[in-house]
Each structure stands twice: as C-alpha cells, then as structure tokens.
C-alpha cells in the first residue's frame, strides 16, 4: 500500500504568484502605493514592501512620485516599468502591412504602414523584417529590442506542415519554414495568427465582447471569415480551420467544388466584396467598393433600403448556420463593410436572424477604432511577453 504525496507550493512559487498578481493590478489600475497593493492583494504591509523590493530590483516596477493627502509621509507610488519589454503587431493584407509597436504596459509607441505592391515573393520575409525595423526606429527604440511579434494574416498555419493555408492571395507567405524565416528577418520570436481571430481577441479585451465568454465574430470585407470563442478561449479547430466560413455552402450560392484550388465557397459568393458589388449594381448603386456601396445605400431611399435588406438577409443566412451549431451568447459584426452599414445594417441582420434560428443571440457592431486586427496582434504579443518577463520564480 502506497500513499501519494501531495506537494504544497514552495515559498518561491508563492512569492512569484504574489508578484504576478501585483503586476497585473498595476497594469489594470495604474500607479499604486505599497498600502494599496497590500489592500488589493490581501498581503501585509511588510510582505507588500518585500514584494515591491523584488520587483524593483528585477526592473519590473519603477517609482513614479508620491501620493499626498494621508497622515504621515506621502506614500511612494509604483508602476510597471514600460521598458521591461517591447512587442510589435502586424496586420497583413494583399496590398499593405500595418505595424504597431508597444511597450509592456500596452502603450502604443509608433505605427507604421508599408505598401506591398510590387514586392517580389522571394523578398517578402526580408522586407517584412525591414518594415518592422522601421517601426521600431519610429518608436525611438533600439534595433532588435522586441520580445515578441504577432502577425495577423488572412489564413492559418497548418499545424502538421507549418505552411500557411487559406491564403492564396498572399504570394511570398507560403514557405514551409515561414515562421523560422520571419524570426531570422525580424530578430525575435514570431507568431502567426488568423486575422479574424485577432479581431475577436481585441473585441474581448477592449470592445463589444468585454465580459462575454461565448461569442462569434463575423468579419465581412474583401472576404468573409469568423472567429469562434467558447468558454473564453478561441476555438481554432483540429486543422486550424475553424471560422473559415467563407467556404461554407449556403442556399442561393453555387456549390463550389475543390474550394482549396478556387479559394472560394458559398458564403463568400453571397457576402464577399464581389458579391456585394454585384448585388448593389442590381439595385442601381454604383460606389466603387463594397464598404462605400453600403454607405451609399444608407443615403439612397428606396433602392438603397432594398439592397440593405437583401444583404442583411445574406449575412443572417450564413450566421444562422453558425448559430445553430455553436449557440453563442453574442454575435459581433466586424470589418469595413458592416462598419459602413452602422446601426441600420446591424438591426436588419438581427431581425432577419430571428426568423431563421431558435437561439436568439444579441447582435452587436464592432466598437474598436482603427484596425481590430492590429489591436488583437498587440494583445496576443503582450500576453506572451508578460508570461515570460513577469516570471520571478
């Protein structure tokens, strides 16, 4: 007969847990005093003092002035040291790359955009490295200082081969050693993530999905894609293809055979940019892009209203298939096309969806300014870097 030993936390592990809790409080609340940290963590004043001493010695916190108003000497305030680590996020499309650089507190230091038109495919990774270096220089930082770079892209890495899938529109991004080549060019750890998944991460952190653990984000722009979050975590699928709903067969669209070769599917043919422009033409609308034609419809009584109702019905048709399987609490409409449609399009989609499904999730529009993909890339890079840098065990 044997007795299984239960291991308690070691003093050094418990100290590391308390250190991380204090750092998270400082990130969420800004500068705090020793007393405030003790109150929020439940630690005694001597223990909170020791904690701050460890973090300051490790370069993770810095003093930033004092707090007046209480009895006795003014209390010293501390904040997370912004120079403890730096990250970059990229939003990659077929025509351009947006780059943002942030310090470990999440403050954006610089943004940079480069056109990819005319890039030779063989030079893609080298030029990406150069573009990141330019963004780092704009931030006033030393070359190679980033701890982590996260790249948002319209596709997904195949976990079996390491090659990018669902991205035939991006020449130069299909090497089986893509991540390793990017790391060599940039000079730090690199992760590649589906762009719509990153938009969902951003919405959960700062946007319409805050406080929600089960939601679906539908992205409509040039293409159509979705991100699925279940129990607070992204669901990527066994082949990293969860959310590639542009390939989903739907009534009213031709069945596309060999979708890998043709890079299209039913939902894409109903709600992607070419389909939106074709539908607009049927209703006498003539703006040159899908987003602009939706905005034009809002200002065009009669034919514009008819276009919006039909387009909303197409979006609802695709969403109905997703909702019937996932049953999320919330649906978020994101991308430049639904953003152009505003509250009018959101309400029409929600109304059309109630006629197609038993579950009735709330439909919200994205609330993030700028590029949600870039926001999400920074969030992902910050989470990874903080897990590494904030470890004092």
JSON list of C-alpha atoms in Angstrom, two decimals, residues 176-260:
[
{"chain": "A", "resi": 176, "resn": "UNK", "atom": "CA", "xyz": [7.22, 25.59, -45.01]},
{"chain": "A", "resi": 177, "resn": "UNK", "atom": "CA", "xyz": [9.79, 27.46, -42.87]},
{"chain": "A", "resi": 178, "resn": "UNK", "atom": "CA", "xyz": [7.78, 30.68, -42.81]},
{"chain": "A", "resi": 179, "resn": "UNK", "atom": "CA", "xyz": [7.95, 31.30, -39.05]},
{"chain": "A", "resi": 180, "resn": "UNK", "atom": "CA", "xyz": [11.66, 30.49, -38.81]},
{"chain": "A", "resi": 181, "resn": "UNK", "atom": "CA", "xyz": [12.45, 32.76, -41.77]},
{"chain": "A", "resi": 182, "resn": "UNK", "atom": "CA", "xyz": [10.44, 35.61, -40.25]},
{"chain": "A", "resi": 183, "resn": "UNK", "atom": "CA", "xyz": [12.21, 35.17, -36.92]},
{"chain": "A", "resi": 184, "resn": "UNK", "atom": "CA", "xyz": [15.57, 35.38, -38.68]},
{"chain": "A", "resi": 185, "resn": "UNK", "atom": "CA", "xyz": [14.48, 38.53, -40.53]},
{"chain": "A", "resi": 186, "resn": "UNK", "atom": "CA", "xyz": [12.93, 40.28, -37.52]},
{"chain": "A", "resi": 187, "resn": "UNK", "atom": "CA", "xyz": [15.28, 39.04, -34.83]},
{"chain": "A", "resi": 188, "resn": "UNK", "atom": "CA", "xyz": [12.84, 37.80, -32.20]},
{"chain": "A", "resi": 189, "resn": "UNK", "atom": "CA", "xyz": [10.09, 35.26, -31.56]},
{"chain": "A", "resi": 190, "resn": "UNK", "atom": "CA", "xyz": [7.28, 35.44, -34.14]},
{"chain": "A", "resi": 191, "resn": "UNK", "atom": "CA", "xyz": [3.75, 34.03, -34.06]},
{"chain": "A", "resi": 192, "resn": "UNK", "atom": "CA", "xyz": [1.27, 33.97, -36.93]},
{"chain": "A", "resi": 193, "resn": "UNK", "atom": "CA", "xyz": [-2.44, 34.15, -36.16]},
{"chain": "A", "resi": 194, "resn": "UNK", "atom": "CA", "xyz": [-5.57, 34.35, -38.26]},
{"chain": "A", "resi": 195, "resn": "UNK", "atom": "CA", "xyz": [-6.57, 37.99, -38.63]},
{"chain": "A", "resi": 196, "resn": "UNK", "atom": "CA", "xyz": [-10.22, 37.47, -37.69]},
{"chain": "A", "resi": 197, "resn": "UNK", "atom": "CA", "xyz": [-9.18, 35.56, -34.55]},
{"chain": "A", "resi": 198, "resn": "UNK", "atom": "CA", "xyz": [-7.07, 38.55, -33.55]},
{"chain": "A", "resi": 199, "resn": "UNK", "atom": "CA", "xyz": [-10.03, 40.87, -34.11]},
{"chain": "A", "resi": 200, "resn": "UNK", "atom": "CA", "xyz": [-12.02, 38.69, -31.69]},
{"chain": "A", "resi": 201, "resn": "UNK", "atom": "CA", "xyz": [-9.20, 38.89, -29.11]},
{"chain": "A", "resi": 202, "resn": "UNK", "atom": "CA", "xyz": [-9.30, 42.68, -29.39]},
{"chain": "A", "resi": 203, "resn": "UNK", "atom": "CA", "xyz": [-13.09, 42.82, -29.04]},
{"chain": "A", "resi": 204, "resn": "UNK", "atom": "CA", "xyz": [-12.93, 40.62, -25.94]},
{"chain": "A", "resi": 205, "resn": "UNK", "atom": "CA", "xyz": [-10.22, 42.77, -24.36]},
{"chain": "A", "resi": 206, "resn": "UNK", "atom": "CA", "xyz": [-11.42, 46.26, -25.24]},
{"chain": "A", "resi": 207, "resn": "UNK", "atom": "CA", "xyz": [-14.51, 46.13, -27.45]},
{"chain": "A", "resi": 208, "resn": "UNK", "atom": "CA", "xyz": [-18.03, 44.81, -27.87]},
{"chain": "A", "resi": 209, "resn": "UNK", "atom": "CA", "xyz": [-17.32, 41.37, -26.33]},
{"chain": "A", "resi": 210, "resn": "UNK", "atom": "CA", "xyz": [-15.94, 42.53, -22.97]},
{"chain": "A", "resi": 211, "resn": "UNK", "atom": "CA", "xyz": [-17.28, 40.24, -20.24]},
{"chain": "A", "resi": 212, "resn": "UNK", "atom": "CA", "xyz": [-18.59, 37.68, -22.75]},
{"chain": "A", "resi": 213, "resn": "UNK", "atom": "CA", "xyz": [-17.11, 34.16, -22.93]},
{"chain": "A", "resi": 214, "resn": "UNK", "atom": "CA", "xyz": [-19.19, 32.66, -25.76]},
{"chain": "A", "resi": 215, "resn": "UNK", "atom": "CA", "xyz": [-19.39, 34.71, -28.93]},
{"chain": "A", "resi": 216, "resn": "UNK", "atom": "CA", "xyz": [-18.85, 34.64, -32.67]},
{"chain": "A", "resi": 217, "resn": "UNK", "atom": "CA", "xyz": [-17.30, 37.48, -34.64]},
{"chain": "A", "resi": 218, "resn": "UNK", "atom": "CA", "xyz": [-18.22, 37.65, -38.32]},
{"chain": "A", "resi": 219, "resn": "UNK", "atom": "CA", "xyz": [-15.75, 39.62, -40.44]},
{"chain": "A", "resi": 220, "resn": "UNK", "atom": "CA", "xyz": [-17.00, 40.93, -43.77]},
{"chain": "A", "resi": 221, "resn": "UNK", "atom": "CA", "xyz": [-14.68, 42.80, -46.09]},
{"chain": "A", "resi": 222, "resn": "UNK", "atom": "CA", "xyz": [-12.98, 41.62, -49.25]},
{"chain": "A", "resi": 223, "resn": "UNK", "atom": "CA", "xyz": [-13.60, 38.14, -47.87]},
{"chain": "A", "resi": 224, "resn": "UNK", "atom": "CA", "xyz": [-15.77, 36.56, -45.20]},
{"chain": "A", "resi": 225, "resn": "UNK", "atom": "CA", "xyz": [-14.46, 34.89, -42.07]},
{"chain": "A", "resi": 226, "resn": "UNK", "atom": "CA", "xyz": [-15.43, 34.19, -38.48]},
{"chain": "A", "resi": 227, "resn": "UNK", "atom": "CA", "xyz": [-13.82, 33.75, -35.09]},
{"chain": "A", "resi": 228, "resn": "UNK", "atom": "CA", "xyz": [-15.40, 31.45, -32.52]},
{"chain": "A", "resi": 229, "resn": "UNK", "atom": "CA", "xyz": [-14.79, 31.95, -28.80]},
{"chain": "A", "resi": 230, "resn": "UNK", "atom": "CA", "xyz": [-16.05, 29.25, -26.43]},
{"chain": "A", "resi": 231, "resn": "UNK", "atom": "CA", "xyz": [-15.67, 29.47, -22.65]},
{"chain": "A", "resi": 232, "resn": "UNK", "atom": "CA", "xyz": [-13.42, 32.49, -23.12]},
{"chain": "A", "resi": 233, "resn": "UNK", "atom": "CA", "xyz": [-10.97, 30.78, -25.47]},
{"chain": "A", "resi": 234, "resn": "UNK", "atom": "CA", "xyz": [-10.53, 30.87, -29.22]},
{"chain": "A", "resi": 235, "resn": "UNK", "atom": "CA", "xyz": [-11.64, 27.67, -30.93]},
{"chain": "A", "resi": 236, "resn": "UNK", "atom": "CA", "xyz": [-9.19, 27.05, -33.78]},
{"chain": "A", "resi": 237, "resn": "UNK", "atom": "CA", "xyz": [-10.22, 23.52, -34.77]},
{"chain": "A", "resi": 238, "resn": "UNK", "atom": "CA", "xyz": [-8.09, 20.42, -35.32]},
{"chain": "A", "resi": 239, "resn": "UNK", "atom": "CA", "xyz": [-6.74, 21.71, -38.66]},
{"chain": "A", "resi": 240, "resn": "UNK", "atom": "CA", "xyz": [-6.74, 25.38, -37.56]},
{"chain": "A", "resi": 241, "resn": "UNK", "atom": "CA", "xyz": [-9.64, 25.97, -39.93]},
{"chain": "A", "resi": 242, "resn": "UNK", "atom": "CA", "xyz": [-12.44, 26.83, -37.50]},
{"chain": "A", "resi": 243, "resn": "UNK", "atom": "CA", "xyz": [-14.12, 30.01, -38.66]},
{"chain": "A", "resi": 244, "resn": "UNK", "atom": "CA", "xyz": [-13.21, 29.69, -42.35]},
{"chain": "A", "resi": 245, "resn": "UNK", "atom": "CA", "xyz": [-16.90, 30.17, -43.11]},
{"chain": "A", "resi": 246, "resn": "UNK", "atom": "CA", "xyz": [-16.26, 31.79, -46.47]},
{"chain": "A", "resi": 247, "resn": "UNK", "atom": "CA", "xyz": [-16.05, 28.20, -47.77]},
{"chain": "A", "resi": 248, "resn": "UNK", "atom": "CA", "xyz": [-19.40, 27.22, -46.21]},
{"chain": "A", "resi": 249, "resn": "UNK", "atom": "CA", "xyz": [-22.02, 26.07, -48.77]},
{"chain": "A", "resi": 250, "resn": "UNK", "atom": "CA", "xyz": [-25.27, 28.00, -48.45]},
{"chain": "A", "resi": 251, "resn": "UNK", "atom": "CA", "xyz": [-28.62, 28.10, -50.26]},
{"chain": "A", "resi": 252, "resn": "UNK", "atom": "CA", "xyz": [-28.67, 30.67, -53.02]},
{"chain": "A", "resi": 253, "resn": "UNK", "atom": "CA", "xyz": [-25.00, 30.31, -53.93]},
{"chain": "A", "resi": 254, "resn": "UNK", "atom": "CA", "xyz": [-23.45, 27.95, -56.46]},
{"chain": "A", "resi": 255, "resn": "UNK", "atom": "CA", "xyz": [-21.77, 24.92, -54.94]},
{"chain": "A", "resi": 256, "resn": "UNK", "atom": "CA", "xyz": [-18.02, 25.37, -55.27]},
{"chain": "A", "resi": 257, "resn": "UNK", "atom": "CA", "xyz": [-16.09, 22.14, -55.79]},
{"chain": "A", "resi": 258, "resn": "UNK", "atom": "CA", "xyz": [-12.39, 21.99, -54.92]},
{"chain": "A", "resi": 259, "resn": "UNK", "atom": "CA", "xyz": [-12.55, 25.06, -52.70]},
{"chain": "A", "resi": 260, "resn": "UNK", "atom": "CA", "xyz": [-8.81, 24.82, -51.93]}
]
